[in-house]
């Protein structure tokens, strides 16, 4: 099948390389010329484990090509996938301008019956808007399908190749058949019956938000219980297992830490809150989740401030972890952004490290932090260490080396990666919800 993926970011590139890998001929397009030039040169502009291999293999086999010419690519394709960004507007709603822009280009260029599948996360009713936008500009037959994406950055290839489910929102049997054959190579016959789930477009749109809002709520709930553990002298690392091993609860997305970030949860929770308001149904649980998460992001900052008696001016803090989670270079809404800004505002000096996300972070907070590429070097002369991302390199760090390089003895572990480690007795170590240590 000839597939055009519009928007070659985290979702578009993974989907493009993934569809090529399972036998389709894919053209990834983007308006960002630098990105497409890099892709032509064979450079993958994002860090995603396993993507390089898929990319190289399919580019070489000419099953995966790239272009900035959106129009001709649309005319060429049988299936057009919209994977452009839908960032948060100032009022919390989703900015749909790129999606609508793309819909116009599709309307101007489709040539013969085309399925337009929207992978971008969009509020309920958007697929209908996309359909109307295209219809205003063409007499060609087409169908707009909601096809929300559930991949996790850092595990995106695995998620694409072995998705627990594929959601297809359409009432058009022809479009459903085409979408089913697009994904069919991922599944055996019986699995495909169970795992490719078809529904009406509005339900598909809502499904995506429900999934993200629920996961954000789980994380926020366990964070709140962690904070309670601190107040009552309990250990959240034990509590989460004690509660989460109940199959009705489960252990996934049930880790306490310094808040969720990333390109999806924060903006999708906000957008769903907006949808609730617009429909006279305030989503009070999600409003609390959103506020509690903002507060949680700064937990390591509050802990450090307390350790130093409220005075951070003149202190040097090492910050390990800038990406919003491990195995990605994505820093969007990362807790580290909020922690770094608060530390700098309080007059601290910052030495920052991340295995992969330094260049993205530097674009956001340019001059102030000293960025170092060796994680131990970040500790040189530092009074304290904050761990904000659970990278394996930090988990496996040489504690003796950390102790030697760190000038002070304050360690705040925002991801509890050393909660069970044998740490020097001289350290003032704190995590999230480790009330038994107090
Ligand atoms: P991204 O910012 O990484 O990529 C978006 C790309 O679209 C950019 O390369 C941009 O240049 C391009 N673009 C913007 N306007 C365009 C236009 N008019 N024509 C062609 N290209 C254009 O975004 P992303 O993280 O890949 O997310 C894309 C969508 O998928 C969003 O709606 C997001 O919520 C959703 N989503 C993201 C994830 C994730 O983990 N990143 C997971 C599931 C769903």
Coordinates of C-alpha atoms and ligand atoms in Angstrom, one line a residue:
X1 CA 0.0 0.0 0.0
X2 CA 1.3 3.5 -0.7
X3 CA 1.3 5.5 2.5
X4 CA 2.1 9.2 3.0
X5 CA 2.9 10.2 6.6
X6 CA 2.5 14.0 7.1
X7 CA 4.7 15.2 10.0
X8 CA 8.0 13.4 10.6
X9 CA 8.4 13.9 14.3
X10 CA 8.4 11.2 17.1
X11 CA 5.1 9.7 15.9
X12 CA 5.5 10.2 12.1
X13 CA 9.0 8.8 11.9
X14 CA 8.2 5.7 14.0
X15 CA 4.9 5.0 12.1
X16 CA 6.6 5.7 8.7
X17 CA 9.5 3.3 9.4
X18 CA 7.2 0.8 11.0
X19 CA 4.7 0.7 8.1
X20 CA 7.7 0.3 5.7
X21 CA 9.1 -2.5 7.8
X22 CA 5.8 -4.4 7.5
X23 CA 5.7 -4.2 3.8
X24 CA 4.2 -0.8 2.7
X25 CA 5.8 1.8 0.6
X26 CA 6.1 5.0 2.7
X27 CA 6.8 8.6 2.1
X28 CA 7.4 10.7 5.2
X29 CA 6.9 14.4 4.6
X30 CA 7.4 17.5 6.7
X31 CA 7.6 21.3 6.2
X32 CA 10.8 21.4 8.3
X33 CA 13.4 21.3 5.5
X34 CA 16.3 20.8 7.9
X35 CA 14.6 17.7 9.2
X36 CA 14.0 16.3 5.7
X37 CA 17.6 17.1 4.6
X38 CA 18.9 15.3 7.7
X39 CA 16.7 12.3 6.9
X40 CA 18.0 12.3 3.3
X41 CA 21.5 12.2 4.6
X42 CA 20.6 9.2 6.7
X43 CA 20.5 11.0 10.0
X44 CA 17.5 10.2 12.3
X45 CA 16.8 13.5 14.1
X46 CA 15.3 12.0 17.3
X47 CA 16.6 9.4 19.7
X48 CA 14.4 6.3 19.8
X49 CA 16.0 2.9 20.6
X50 CA 15.7 0.6 17.5
X51 CA 14.6 3.3 15.1
X52 CA 18.0 3.7 13.4
X53 CA 18.0 0.1 12.3
X54 CA 14.4 0.2 10.9
X55 CA 15.2 3.5 9.2
X56 CA 18.4 2.4 7.5
X57 CA 17.0 -1.0 6.3
X58 CA 13.9 0.5 4.8
X59 CA 15.6 3.6 3.4
X60 CA 18.1 1.4 1.6
X61 CA 15.3 -0.8 0.2
X62 CA 13.6 2.4 -1.0
X63 CA 10.5 1.5 1.0
X64 CA 11.0 4.7 3.0
X65 CA 11.5 8.0 1.3
X66 CA 11.3 11.6 2.5
X67 CA 10.0 14.9 1.0
X68 CA 9.1 18.4 1.7
X69 CA 6.6 18.3 -1.2
X70 CA 3.4 17.6 0.8
X71 CA 1.0 18.1 -2.2
X72 CA 2.5 15.6 -4.7
X73 CA 3.0 13.1 -1.9
X74 CA -0.7 13.3 -1.0
X75 CA -1.7 12.7 -4.7
X76 CA 0.6 9.7 -4.8
X77 CA -0.7 8.0 -1.7
X78 CA -3.6 5.6 -1.1
X79 CA -3.5 6.2 2.7
X80 CA -2.5 9.6 4.1
X81 CA -1.6 9.7 7.8
X82 CA -1.7 13.0 9.7
X83 CA 0.9 13.0 12.4
X84 CA 1.6 16.7 13.0
X85 CA 1.8 18.2 16.4
X86 CA -1.2 19.4 18.4
X87 CA 0.5 21.4 21.1
X88 CA -1.2 23.0 24.1
X89 CA -2.5 26.6 23.6
X90 CA -2.2 29.1 26.4
X91 CA -5.8 28.4 27.5
X92 CA -5.1 24.6 27.7
X93 CA -6.9 23.7 24.5
X94 CA -5.2 21.8 21.7
X95 CA -3.8 23.9 18.9
X96 CA -5.2 22.4 15.7
X97 CA -3.8 24.8 13.2
X98 CA -1.2 22.3 11.8
X99 CA -3.9 19.6 11.5
X100 CA -6.3 22.0 9.6
X101 CA -3.5 23.3 7.5
X102 CA -2.6 19.8 6.5
X103 CA -6.3 19.0 5.8
X104 CA -6.4 21.9 3.3
X105 CA -3.3 20.6 1.5
X106 CA -4.9 17.1 1.4
X107 CA -8.1 18.6 0.0
X108 CA -6.1 20.4 -2.7
X109 CA -4.2 17.4 -3.8
X110 CA -6.0 14.0 -3.3
X111 CA -6.2 12.1 -6.5
X112 CA -8.6 9.1 -6.5
X113 CA -10.2 7.5 -3.4
X114 CA -7.9 8.1 -0.4
X115 CA -8.1 7.2 3.2
X116 CA -7.0 10.0 5.5
X117 CA -6.1 8.7 8.9
X118 CA -5.6 11.1 11.8
X119 CA -2.9 9.9 14.2
X120 CA -2.4 13.3 15.8
X121 CA -4.2 13.4 19.2
X122 CA -7.2 15.7 18.6
X123 CA -10.3 16.7 20.6
X124 CA -13.6 15.1 19.9
X125 CA -15.1 16.4 16.7
X126 CA -11.8 17.2 15.0
X127 CA -12.0 14.4 12.5
X128 CA -15.3 15.7 11.3
X129 CA -13.7 19.2 10.9
X130 CA -10.9 17.6 8.9
X131 CA -13.5 15.9 6.7
X132 CA -15.3 19.1 6.1
X133 CA -12.1 21.0 5.4
X134 CA -11.1 18.5 2.8
X135 CA -14.6 18.2 1.3
X136 CA -14.7 22.0 0.7
X137 CA -11.7 21.7 -1.6
X138 CA -12.2 18.5 -3.6
X139 CA -14.7 16.4 -5.6
X140 CA -12.6 13.3 -5.1
X141 CA -13.9 10.5 -2.9
X142 CA -12.2 10.1 0.4
X143 CA -12.7 9.0 3.9
X144 CA -11.4 10.4 7.2
X145 CA -10.6 7.9 9.9
X146 CA -9.5 8.5 13.4
X147 CA -6.5 6.3 14.2
X148 CA -5.1 7.5 17.5
X149 CA -1.5 6.6 18.4
X150 CA -0.7 5.0 21.8
X151 CA 3.1 4.5 21.4
X152 CA 5.4 5.3 24.4
X153 CA 8.6 7.2 23.6
X154 CA 11.6 5.1 24.5
X155 CA 9.6 1.9 23.6
X156 CA 8.0 3.2 20.4
X157 CA 9.3 0.5 18.0
X158 CA 8.1 -2.3 20.3
X159 CA 4.8 -0.5 20.7
X160 CA 4.4 -0.1 16.9
X161 CA 5.4 -3.6 16.1
X162 CA 3.4 -5.3 18.9
X163 CA 0.5 -2.9 19.8
X164 CA -1.9 -4.2 22.4
X165 CA -4.6 -2.7 20.1
X166 CA -5.1 -0.6 17.1
X167 CA -8.1 1.8 17.3
X168 CA -9.9 2.7 14.1
X169 CA -12.6 5.3 14.2
X170 CA -14.8 5.1 11.1
X171 CA -18.3 4.2 9.9
X172 CA -17.2 3.7 6.3
X173 CA -16.8 -0.1 5.6
X174 CA -14.4 0.6 2.7
X175 CA -12.1 2.7 4.8
X176 CA -12.3 0.2 7.6
X177 CA -11.2 -2.6 5.2
X178 CA -8.3 -0.5 4.0
X179 CA -7.2 0.4 7.5
X180 CA -7.5 -3.3 8.6
X181 CA -5.2 -4.3 5.7
X182 CA -2.7 -1.5 6.6
X183 CA -2.2 -3.1 10.0
X184 CA -2.9 -6.7 9.2
X185 CA 0.8 -7.7 8.8
X186 CA 1.2 -7.0 12.5
X187 CA -1.3 -9.7 13.5
X188 CA -2.3 -13.2 12.9
X189 CA -5.9 -13.7 11.7
X190 CA -7.5 -14.3 15.1
X191 CA -5.4 -11.6 16.8
X192 CA -6.5 -9.1 14.2
X193 CA -10.1 -9.9 15.1
X194 CA -9.5 -9.0 18.7
X195 CA -6.8 -6.3 18.5
X196 CA -8.0 -4.1 15.7
X197 CA -10.9 -2.3 17.3
X198 CA -13.3 -0.4 15.1
X199 CA -15.7 2.2 16.5
X200 CA -17.2 5.5 15.5
X201 CA -14.7 8.4 15.1
X202 CA -15.9 10.4 18.1
X203 CA -15.4 7.3 20.4
X204 CA -12.0 6.8 18.9
X205 CA -11.0 10.4 19.6
X206 CA -12.2 10.1 23.2
X207 CA -10.5 6.7 23.7
X208 CA -7.1 8.3 23.2
X209 CA -7.7 11.0 25.8
X210 CA -9.2 8.5 28.3
X211 CA -6.1 6.3 28.0
X212 CA -3.7 9.2 28.6
X213 CA -5.8 10.8 31.3
X214 CA -6.1 7.5 33.2
X215 CA -2.4 6.8 33.1
X216 CA -1.7 10.4 34.3
X217 CA -4.2 9.9 37.1
X218 CA -2.5 6.6 38.2
X219 CA 0.9 8.3 38.4
X220 CA -0.6 11.3 40.3
X221 CA -2.4 9.0 42.7
X222 CA 0.7 7.0 43.6
X223 CA 2.6 10.3 44.0
X224 CA 0.0 11.5 46.4
X225 CA 0.3 8.3 48.4
X226 CA 4.1 8.7 48.4
X227 CA 3.7 12.1 49.9
X228 CA 1.4 10.7 52.5
X229 CA 4.0 8.0 53.2
X230 CA 6.5 10.7 53.9
X231 CA 4.1 12.3 56.4
X232 CA 3.4 9.1 58.3
X233 CA 6.8 7.4 58.2
X234 CA 5.9 4.7 55.6
X235 CA 7.8 3.4 52.6
X236 CA 6.0 3.8 49.3
X237 CA 8.3 1.3 47.5
X238 CA 6.8 -1.4 49.7
X239 CA 3.3 0.1 49.7
X240 CA 3.1 0.2 45.9
X241 CA 4.0 -3.5 45.7
X242 CA 1.6 -4.4 48.5
X243 CA -1.3 -2.6 46.7
X244 CA -0.2 -3.0 43.1
X245 CA 0.1 -6.8 43.1
X246 CA -3.6 -6.9 43.4
X247 CA -4.6 -7.7 39.7
X248 CA -7.4 -5.2 40.0
X249 CA -4.7 -2.5 40.6
X250 CA -1.5 -3.6 38.8
X251 CA 2.0 -2.2 39.0
X252 CA 2.2 -0.4 35.6
X253 CA 2.5 3.4 35.8
X254 CA 2.4 3.0 39.5
X255 CA 5.8 4.4 40.4
X256 CA 6.2 7.5 42.5
X257 CA 8.4 10.2 41.3
X258 CA 8.7 13.9 40.6
X259 CA 5.7 14.2 38.3
X260 CA 4.9 13.2 34.8
X261 CA 6.0 15.2 31.8
X262 CA 6.4 14.6 28.1
X263 CA 4.7 15.7 25.0
X264 CA 1.4 14.0 25.7
X265 CA 0.1 13.5 29.3
X266 CA 0.3 17.2 30.4
X267 CA -1.3 18.6 27.2
X268 CA -3.8 15.8 26.8
X269 CA -5.0 16.2 30.4
X270 CA -5.3 19.9 29.8
X271 CA -7.2 19.4 26.6
X272 CA -9.6 17.0 28.1
X273 CA -10.3 19.4 30.9
X274 CA -11.1 22.0 28.3
X275 CA -13.4 19.6 26.5
X276 CA -15.2 19.0 29.7
X277 CA -15.7 22.7 30.4
X278 CA -16.8 23.3 26.8
X279 CA -19.5 20.7 27.3
X280 CA -20.6 21.9 30.7
X281 CA -19.1 18.9 32.4
X282 CA -16.2 20.0 34.6
X283 CA -13.7 17.1 35.0
X284 CA -12.9 17.7 38.6
X285 CA -10.6 14.6 39.0
X286 CA -8.5 15.7 36.1
X287 CA -8.3 19.2 37.4
X288 CA -6.9 17.9 40.6
X289 CA -4.5 15.6 38.7
X290 CA -3.2 18.5 36.7
X291 CA -2.6 20.8 39.7
X292 CA -1.1 18.0 41.8
X293 CA 1.3 17.1 39.1
X294 CA 2.5 20.7 38.7
X295 CA 3.2 20.6 42.4
X296 CA 5.0 17.3 42.3
X297 CA 7.4 18.4 39.7
X298 CA 9.0 20.7 42.2
X299 CA 9.3 18.1 45.0
X300 CA 13.1 17.7 44.6
X301 CA 13.5 21.5 44.6
X302 CA 11.5 21.8 47.9
X303 CA 13.5 19.0 49.5
X304 CA 16.8 20.6 48.5
X305 CA 15.7 24.0 49.7
X306 CA 14.6 22.5 53.1
X307 CA 18.0 20.7 53.5
X308 CA 19.8 24.0 53.0
X309 CA 17.6 25.9 55.4
X310 CA 15.8 27.8 52.7
X311 CA 19.0 29.4 51.2
X312 CA 20.3 28.1 47.9
X313 CA 22.3 31.2 46.8
X314 CA 25.9 30.2 46.5
X315 CA 25.1 26.5 46.4
X316 CA 26.1 24.3 43.5
X317 CA 23.6 21.6 42.5
X318 CA 24.3 18.7 40.1
X319 CA 21.2 17.8 38.1
X320 CA 21.1 14.3 36.6
X321 CA 18.5 13.7 34.0
X322 CA 17.0 16.3 31.7
X323 CA 14.7 14.2 29.4
X324 CA 11.2 13.7 30.6
X325 CA 11.9 10.0 31.0
X326 CA 14.7 7.6 30.2
X327 CA 15.4 6.3 26.7
X328 CA 14.3 9.5 24.9
X329 CA 15.8 12.9 24.1
X330 CA 12.4 14.5 24.4
X331 CA 12.4 17.2 27.1
X332 CA 8.9 18.6 26.5
X333 CA 7.3 19.3 29.9
X334 CA 10.2 17.5 31.6
X335 CA 10.3 17.9 35.4
X336 CA 13.9 18.9 35.0
X337 CA 12.9 22.1 33.3
X338 CA 10.9 23.2 36.3
X339 CA 13.5 22.1 38.8
X340 CA 16.3 23.8 36.9
X341 CA 14.5 27.1 36.6
X342 CA 13.5 27.1 40.3
X343 CA 17.1 26.4 41.3
X344 CA 18.5 29.1 39.0
X345 CA 15.9 31.6 40.3
X346 CA 16.9 30.8 43.8
X347 CA 20.5 31.7 43.0
X348 CA 22.0 28.2 42.8
X349 CA 24.7 27.2 40.4
X350 CA 23.7 24.3 38.2
X351 CA 25.8 21.5 36.7
X352 CA 23.5 19.5 34.4
X353 CA 23.9 16.0 32.7
X354 CA 21.8 13.8 30.6
X355 CA 23.0 10.9 28.4
X356 CA 21.1 12.1 25.3
X357 CA 19.0 15.2 25.9
X358 CA 21.5 18.0 26.6
X359 CA 21.3 19.7 23.2
X360 CA 17.5 19.8 23.4
X361 CA 17.6 21.2 26.9
X362 CA 20.3 23.7 26.1
X363 CA 18.0 25.2 23.4
X364 CA 15.5 25.9 26.2
X365 CA 17.8 27.0 29.0
X366 CA 20.8 28.4 27.2
X367 CA 23.5 30.0 29.2
X368 CA 23.1 29.4 32.9
X369 CA 23.7 25.7 33.6
X370 CA 27.1 24.2 33.0
X371 CA 26.3 21.2 30.8
X372 CA 28.7 18.2 31.1
X373 CA 28.8 15.0 29.1
X374 CA 30.3 12.9 31.8
X375 CA 27.8 12.2 34.6
X376 CA 30.4 12.1 37.3
X377 CA 31.9 15.4 36.2
X378 CA 28.5 17.0 37.0
X379 CA 29.2 16.2 40.7
X380 CA 32.6 18.0 40.9
X381 CA 32.3 20.8 43.5
X382 CA 28.5 20.2 43.9
X383 CA 26.9 20.6 47.3
X384 CA 23.9 18.4 46.3
X385 CA 22.7 16.0 43.6
X386 CA 19.2 15.8 42.2
X387 CA 18.2 12.8 40.1
X388 CA 15.2 13.8 37.9
X389 CA 15.2 11.0 35.2
X390 CA 15.5 7.3 35.8
X391 CA 18.2 6.5 33.2
X392 CA 19.9 3.1 33.7
X393 CA 23.3 4.8 33.7
X394 CA 22.3 6.5 36.9
X395 CA 20.7 3.4 38.4
X396 CA 24.0 1.6 37.9
X397 CA 26.2 4.5 39.0
X398 CA 29.3 3.7 41.0
X399 CA 28.2 5.0 44.4
X400 CA 31.8 5.2 45.7
X401 CA 32.6 7.5 42.7
X402 CA 29.6 9.6 43.3
X403 CA 30.5 10.0 47.0
X404 CA 34.1 10.9 46.1
X405 CA 33.2 13.5 43.5
X406 CA 30.3 15.2 45.4
X407 CA 31.5 17.9 47.6
X408 CA 28.4 17.9 49.8
X409 CA 26.3 15.0 51.1
X410 CA 22.8 16.0 50.0
X411 CA 21.2 13.6 47.5
X412 CA 17.6 13.9 46.4
X413 CA 16.5 11.0 44.2
X414 CA 13.4 12.2 42.4
X415 CA 12.8 8.7 40.8
X416 CA 13.7 6.4 43.8
X417 CA 16.4 4.6 41.7
X418 CA 18.6 4.2 44.8
X419 CA 15.9 3.5 47.3
X420 CA 17.2 0.0 47.9
X421 CA 20.9 0.8 47.3
X422 CA 23.6 0.5 49.9
X423 CA 24.4 4.2 50.3
X424 CA 27.1 5.9 52.4
X425 CA 25.8 6.6 56.0
X426 CA 27.2 10.2 55.7
X427 CA 24.7 11.0 52.9
X428 CA 21.5 12.9 53.6
X429 CA 19.6 10.9 51.1
X430 CA 15.9 11.4 50.3
X431 CA 13.6 10.1 47.6
X432 CA 9.9 10.3 47.0
X433 CA 7.7 8.7 49.6
X434 CA 10.6 7.2 51.7
X435 CA 9.1 8.3 55.0
X436 CA 10.7 5.3 56.8
X437 CA 14.1 7.0 56.3
X438 CA 13.2 10.0 58.4
Ligands
LIG1 P1 6.5 16.4 16.8 O1 6.5 17.8 17.3 O2 7.7 15.5 17.2 O3 6.4 16.2 15.3 C1 5.4 16.9 14.5 C2 6.0 17.2 13.1 O4 5.0 17.8 12.3 C3 7.2 18.2 13.1 O5 8.3 17.6 12.5 C4 6.7 19.4 12.3 O6 7.7 20.0 11.6 C5 5.6 18.7 11.4 N1 4.6 19.6 10.9 C6 4.0 20.7 11.5 N2 3.1 21.3 10.6 C7 3.2 20.6 9.5 C8 2.6 20.7 8.2 N3 1.7 21.7 8.0 N4 2.9 19.9 7.2 C9 3.8 18.9 7.4 N5 4.5 18.7 8.6 C10 4.2 19.6 9.6 O7 5.1 15.7 17.4 P2 4.9 14.2 17.9 O8 5.5 14.0 19.3 O9 5.3 13.3 16.8 O10 3.3 14.2 18.0 C11 2.5 14.3 16.9 C12 1.0 14.0 17.3 O11 0.9 12.6 17.9 C13 0.5 14.9 18.5 O12 -0.8 15.1 18.3 C14 0.8 14.1 19.7 O13 -0.1 14.4 20.8 C15 0.5 12.7 19.2 N6 1.1 11.6 19.9 C16 2.4 11.7 20.3 C17 3.1 10.7 21.0 C18 4.5 10.8 21.5 O14 4.9 10.0 22.3 N7 5.3 11.8 21.0 C19 2.4 9.5 21.3 C20 1.0 9.4 20.9 C21 0.4 10.5 20.2

